[in-house]
């Protein structure tokens, strides 16, 4: 009887979530420049996008930054998670708590603290400062993902491996890494996406020598909506969908 | 494992830094204040890549320059009059080597050797312009808008746009009350704040990135605009008029300056000379609608640009006009305080 | 029955949205026509426009403490709800 109520509600929620995206995608193929009038199908904005050197540059910069930030934070994060999981040491609770502080503190506060720090040590704002900042805010997410995986990890497995004569290295390679692989991938992807669309932190710690995509888009959108941005948004959407499917596929495969 | 991670980190760090071979000029400028064509031609001629970064207020530019002082991120910036003198006095600028600048003599004698920078040791004028009233005549019925004061009328509720510029907005408030737009008197500034806060319910948006856009998008119909933006806007929307208000327009001059720690001052000098070429200056004025101080360039302008009152005001338009001047840090603090109060709206 | 049991989750959801939203200065800049200031805008302006670092830093601290307090309250309420539910 009352089933229409939840249904309408859900429909509304989905409309709210997806209509803006659909609008963006549709208008990226719009021929006309101004306003939201339909002027026919066209790929001219994609062409304009790829002819815009500054934009393409920013795109590569962003990709490279996200790749490196995700990789570095995955390596450090995985090691941290292992240490926290396996060993008991002084300051373990503190370390654990501090990771949460980084994760929960408002991004803008983190950004300002990092900026002040970089200026204090005289680091030039650019790729290196961006990388350090991005690693900082990606790190806790990787640690938590890997820790969650490790908490369900059967401790007798590495012991069994050792009993069978495996060295530490062999054990890590054949037992530990395969077990935490999905978490590593998930953490890496998380870091990659976080880094790719960060505006707040990058506004503060970025410099003109290394312009990244979100900041470029931000300054473009401030000068009025440009159809190129729609095209770019569509490309990013497709890109993230592909990444998502890839990660799902890896996850499913690894479970078999 | 740890060594491996370290090696990876190093590799990532190293390859990330090694991409700066071609010469680069870091130009820090207002949004949409230089046609792309000029940058392309400069690169074509000199081989120097231009990285164009933008700001939307003198304050933001100044703060960023101060912030990046040591890391010398920008080679060229374009502050307005009053910030030229402020930055010069604070020793933030590098003297400009006139022997490396060609075409300086083309500049309007009335716009060089001003108080802000005697003998132009630190600055070279780029463009000058005015801030006046924008009116979308298609959407405004009733009496024509002729004065800043008219913005306060009830009929414009929710349709007004102001620039996102502290000095300019207060300039309007001060002029409406009959004070100087460069007032340093705290009482006058407070009175201007009171007056402006009466306007706030009418204000739909603040915009200094592209002040023409809210008019073009139909969001606002009346308010402040820069003359160049009005000229560019009229290309798309015929009904957008630039009006010289009775209380007088705000006039300003933007100049090239080289930050003290610029990495590539050589390229900065080259760029200034490049822009001072009459045909380049003319191209800029034609494309973005502001007035060039380059007299040789003005002779090259097509008639419809040279006679466009919005770009090049005549003597009657300049009645009551006031050039922005440096008002000093103390007064600036007072402005900043009321500006914040005005924008937070309570 | 349902409300008390899902309350911790609801609260966690609220926190997850609230925490980042407080710092996002660019959303009001683009969508709000710079008319509405959020804490994030105030902090950003103090650092990047007005150059009043002490004030900006104070605002950041207030924001951080508010967050910490909210998280603490959330923990506390979670524990209490947990007890009642049991």
PDB file of N, CA and C in Angstrom, chain B residues 26 169 184 215 236 285 297 305:
ATOM      1  N   UNK B  26      57.056  33.557 -15.442  1.00  0.00           N
ATOM      2  CA  UNK B  26      55.862  33.408 -14.616  1.00  0.00           C
ATOM      3  C   UNK B  26      55.167  34.750 -14.483  1.00  0.00           C
ATOM      4  N   UNK B 169      34.439  49.102  -3.837  1.00  0.00           N
ATOM      5  CA  UNK B 169      33.103  49.123  -3.256  1.00  0.00           C
ATOM      6  C   UNK B 169      32.992  50.280  -2.260  1.00  0.00           C
ATOM      7  N   UNK B 184      40.727  58.598   4.256  1.00  0.00           N
ATOM      8  CA  UNK B 184      41.434  57.831   5.284  1.00  0.00           C
ATOM      9  C   UNK B 184      40.808  58.089   6.651  1.00  0.00           C
ATOM     10  N   UNK B 215      26.028  39.713 -15.565  1.00  0.00           N
ATOM     11  CA  UNK B 215      25.094  40.450 -16.416  1.00  0.00           C
ATOM     12  C   UNK B 215      24.710  39.611 -17.628  1.00  0.00           C
ATOM     13  N   UNK B 236      28.736  40.334 -26.736  1.00  0.00           N
ATOM     14  CA  UNK B 236      27.788  39.223 -26.652  1.00  0.00           C
ATOM     15  C   UNK B 236      26.367  39.718 -26.395  1.00  0.00           C
ATOM     16  N   UNK B 285      44.423  46.479 -26.306  1.00  0.00           N
ATOM     17  CA  UNK B 285      43.330  47.400 -26.027  1.00  0.00           C
ATOM     18  C   UNK B 285      42.088  47.017 -26.823  1.00  0.00           C
ATOM     19  N   UNK B 297      50.315  53.440 -29.875  1.00  0.00           N
ATOM     20  CA  UNK B 297      49.335  52.383 -30.124  1.00  0.00           C
ATOM     21  C   UNK B 297      47.968  52.970 -30.405  1.00  0.00           C
ATOM     22  N   UNK B 305      37.134  51.545 -31.966  1.00  0.00           N
ATOM     23  CA  UNK B 305      37.713  51.326 -30.644  1.00  0.00           C
ATOM     24  C   UNK B 305      38.168  52.661 -30.049  1.00  0.00           C
TER      25      UNK B 305
END
